[in-house]
């Protein structure tokens, strides 16, 4: 048998990191352990995210990882954003999702679909002091996202928005929202349009904050739009093309949720120390398999390849592994695992969200089935 690969040409293993990536990962890991960890228990109990941590995220450059340096960002890769979410989530999945939504949803959409003028107005803020949120879901439209009812009507130089959004992560902290509304309900998905909304726009208010099972410190809020005035220049992308922005942004975003779940699984696993070796070996194997899906998918995105199927697989599988690992860790701890004396019960509660947001597991399965069956 002839061997084509030589020592020089052999592809690097999927989990191999460059020197820069190792440095970046270790910096975030140290920050998570030293600075985030001390706040985790209280944030979970109170259901409030510690504001100083958000400032720390900006100072460390974690809120604009991929934003080009000319706008004050890190000029980094999507893969680095994934590493950051994994490392933060190993300590606290709420910290992980604050950074995840900022980078993989909001900044991603802003970098890709904005005009030059919008880039100049918003990208520097996203790197320096402004948290972002991504508002698609409504009370009556989650999985069926394009049934959204939030209405946008053009009047002169402004759109007037009316409606409500639900479940919006970072809602309490955010200054900028990417929000999807329809300019023509009779046009179905072709009426959907994306807007850049600032929390100080007239007619915009943040409503009820949900009291949740897991990721309790991450704010999940209702948004209320009552004759909310949005300058026409704040349409993101083209009018009627918001569905494309929503789909493509979420394709990338769900890789971030995979990272959140793999970080969480690792964190629960590290928190574990009593020995039941076969179960531990099984967990280690599943985490490794999930991480390979995740890293490969993030590298595909950076390489400009089509990653839609792999992103759905990543989110589906990483969230399954996270829940299994965290659940098993609760059991391995015995009675203590069920108490708040040990962190495993929190990892277990936090793991549940991975199967729900950015497309439920059923929605991931539907995407995968469609793509593998060539429909
Ligand atoms: C903590 C949290 C944070 C969130 N953050 C955000 C955010 O930042 N921005 C945002 O826009 N949204 C956010 N969401 C909303 C989230 O994306 C939705 O909850 C999710 O998409 C599911 O929608 P739903 O709640 O309406 O459930 P439904 O769509 O009603 O689903 C209920 C069940 O039915 C199943 N189901 C539905 N349709 C089908 C189908 N066609 N085939 C098979 N099964 C189906 C689902 O899989 C699920 O099990 C968040 C939600 C939570 C809980």
PDB file of C-alpha atoms and ligand atoms in Angstrom, residues 134-137 141-144 166-169 212 215 220 353 356-360 362-363, ligand 1:
ATOM      1  CA  UNK A 134     -30.528  39.046  18.991  1.00  0.00           C
ATOM      2  CA  UNK A 135     -34.310  39.260  18.924  1.00  0.00           C
ATOM      3  CA  UNK A 136     -36.150  36.809  16.713  1.00  0.00           C
ATOM      4  CA  UNK A 137     -38.500  34.758  18.946  1.00  0.00           C
ATOM      5  CA  UNK A 141     -43.121  31.943  17.051  1.00  0.00           C
ATOM      6  CA  UNK A 142     -40.132  29.950  18.265  1.00  0.00           C
ATOM      7  CA  UNK A 143     -39.347  26.925  16.121  1.00  0.00           C
ATOM      8  CA  UNK A 144     -41.676  28.404  13.522  1.00  0.00           C
ATOM      9  CA  UNK A 166     -39.757  37.010  24.000  1.00  0.00           C
ATOM     10  CA  UNK A 167     -36.834  35.091  25.472  1.00  0.00           C
ATOM     11  CA  UNK A 168     -34.164  37.590  24.453  1.00  0.00           C
ATOM     12  CA  UNK A 169     -30.754  36.724  25.896  1.00  0.00           C
ATOM     13  CA  UNK A 212     -35.262  30.223  34.944  1.00  0.00           C
ATOM     14  CA  UNK A 215     -28.287  29.783  33.033  1.00  0.00           C
ATOM     15  CA  UNK A 220     -33.756  36.413  29.253  1.00  0.00           C
ATOM     16  CA  UNK A 353     -30.955  24.966  27.610  1.00  0.00           C
ATOM     17  CA  UNK A 356     -33.829  24.395  23.384  1.00  0.00           C
ATOM     18  CA  UNK A 357     -32.405  27.712  22.165  1.00  0.00           C
ATOM     19  CA  UNK A 358     -31.085  28.565  18.705  1.00  0.00           C
ATOM     20  CA  UNK A 359     -33.263  25.767  17.352  1.00  0.00           C
ATOM     21  CA  UNK A 360     -34.513  22.857  19.448  1.00  0.00           C
ATOM     22  CA  UNK A 362     -35.991  18.471  16.766  1.00  0.00           C
ATOM     23  CA  UNK A 363     -35.163  21.443  14.524  1.00  0.00           C
TER      24      UNK A 363
HETATM   25  C1  LIG B   1     -33.038  30.830  28.124  1.00  0.00           C
HETATM   26  C2  LIG B   1     -33.500  31.139  26.733  1.00  0.00           C
HETATM   27  C3  LIG B   1     -32.811  32.071  25.974  1.00  0.00           C
HETATM   28  C4  LIG B   1     -33.251  32.392  24.677  1.00  0.00           C
HETATM   29  N1  LIG B   1     -32.604  33.367  23.965  1.00  0.00           N
HETATM   30  C5  LIG B   1     -33.128  33.790  22.782  1.00  0.00           C
HETATM   31  C6  LIG B   1     -32.572  34.928  22.099  1.00  0.00           C
HETATM   32  O1  LIG B   1     -31.580  35.520  22.530  1.00  0.00           O
HETATM   33  N2  LIG B   1     -33.168  35.341  20.956  1.00  0.00           N
HETATM   34  C7  LIG B   1     -34.264  34.721  20.438  1.00  0.00           C
HETATM   35  O2  LIG B   1     -34.760  35.163  19.380  1.00  0.00           O
HETATM   36  N3  LIG B   1     -34.808  33.630  21.042  1.00  0.00           N
HETATM   37  C8  LIG B   1     -34.268  33.167  22.214  1.00  0.00           C
HETATM   38  N4  LIG B   1     -34.840  32.090  22.860  1.00  0.00           N
HETATM   39  C9  LIG B   1     -35.999  31.432  22.291  1.00  0.00           C
HETATM   40  C10 LIG B   1     -35.685  30.025  21.791  1.00  0.00           C
HETATM   41  O3  LIG B   1     -34.914  30.095  20.621  1.00  0.00           O
HETATM   42  C11 LIG B   1     -37.024  29.291  21.602  1.00  0.00           C
HETATM   43  O4  LIG B   1     -37.531  29.045  22.902  1.00  0.00           O
HETATM   44  C12 LIG B   1     -36.833  28.006  20.836  1.00  0.00           C
HETATM   45  O5  LIG B   1     -36.561  28.280  19.488  1.00  0.00           O
HETATM   46  C13 LIG B   1     -38.102  27.108  20.908  1.00  0.00           C
HETATM   47  O6  LIG B   1     -39.237  27.846  20.551  1.00  0.00           O
HETATM   48  P1  LIG B   1     -40.543  27.789  21.486  1.00  0.00           P
HETATM   49  O7  LIG B   1     -40.141  28.122  22.868  1.00  0.00           O
HETATM   50  O8  LIG B   1     -41.590  28.643  20.839  1.00  0.00           O
HETATM   51  O9  LIG B   1     -40.987  26.277  21.464  1.00  0.00           O
HETATM   52  P2  LIG B   1     -41.824  25.553  20.312  1.00  0.00           P
HETATM   53  O10 LIG B   1     -41.322  25.973  18.967  1.00  0.00           O
HETATM   54  O11 LIG B   1     -43.262  25.750  20.598  1.00  0.00           O
HETATM   55  O12 LIG B   1     -41.408  24.057  20.540  1.00  0.00           O
HETATM   56  C14 LIG B   1     -41.966  23.254  21.583  1.00  0.00           C
HETATM   57  C15 LIG B   1     -41.594  21.800  21.305  1.00  0.00           C
HETATM   58  O13 LIG B   1     -42.170  21.385  20.046  1.00  0.00           O
HETATM   59  C16 LIG B   1     -41.163  20.895  19.175  1.00  0.00           C
HETATM   60  N5  LIG B   1     -41.492  21.287  17.794  1.00  0.00           N
HETATM   61  C17 LIG B   1     -41.930  22.510  17.373  1.00  0.00           C
HETATM   62  N6  LIG B   1     -42.101  22.503  16.029  1.00  0.00           N
HETATM   63  C18 LIG B   1     -41.744  21.263  15.612  1.00  0.00           C
HETATM   64  C19 LIG B   1     -41.694  20.632  14.318  1.00  0.00           C
HETATM   65  N7  LIG B   1     -42.037  21.280  13.206  1.00  0.00           N
HETATM   66  N8  LIG B   1     -41.265  19.346  14.252  1.00  0.00           N
HETATM   67  C20 LIG B   1     -40.918  18.663  15.390  1.00  0.00           C
HETATM   68  N9  LIG B   1     -40.960  19.205  16.631  1.00  0.00           N
HETATM   69  C21 LIG B   1     -41.359  20.486  16.736  1.00  0.00           C
HETATM   70  C22 LIG B   1     -39.870  21.536  19.629  1.00  0.00           C
HETATM   71  O14 LIG B   1     -38.746  20.759  19.261  1.00  0.00           O
HETATM   72  C23 LIG B   1     -40.075  21.585  21.140  1.00  0.00           C
HETATM   73  O15 LIG B   1     -39.729  20.370  21.716  1.00  0.00           O
HETATM   74  C24 LIG B   1     -34.387  31.729  24.140  1.00  0.00           C
HETATM   75  C25 LIG B   1     -35.051  30.778  24.922  1.00  0.00           C
HETATM   76  C26 LIG B   1     -34.647  30.482  26.193  1.00  0.00           C
HETATM   77  C27 LIG B   1     -35.422  29.471  27.012  1.00  0.00           C
END
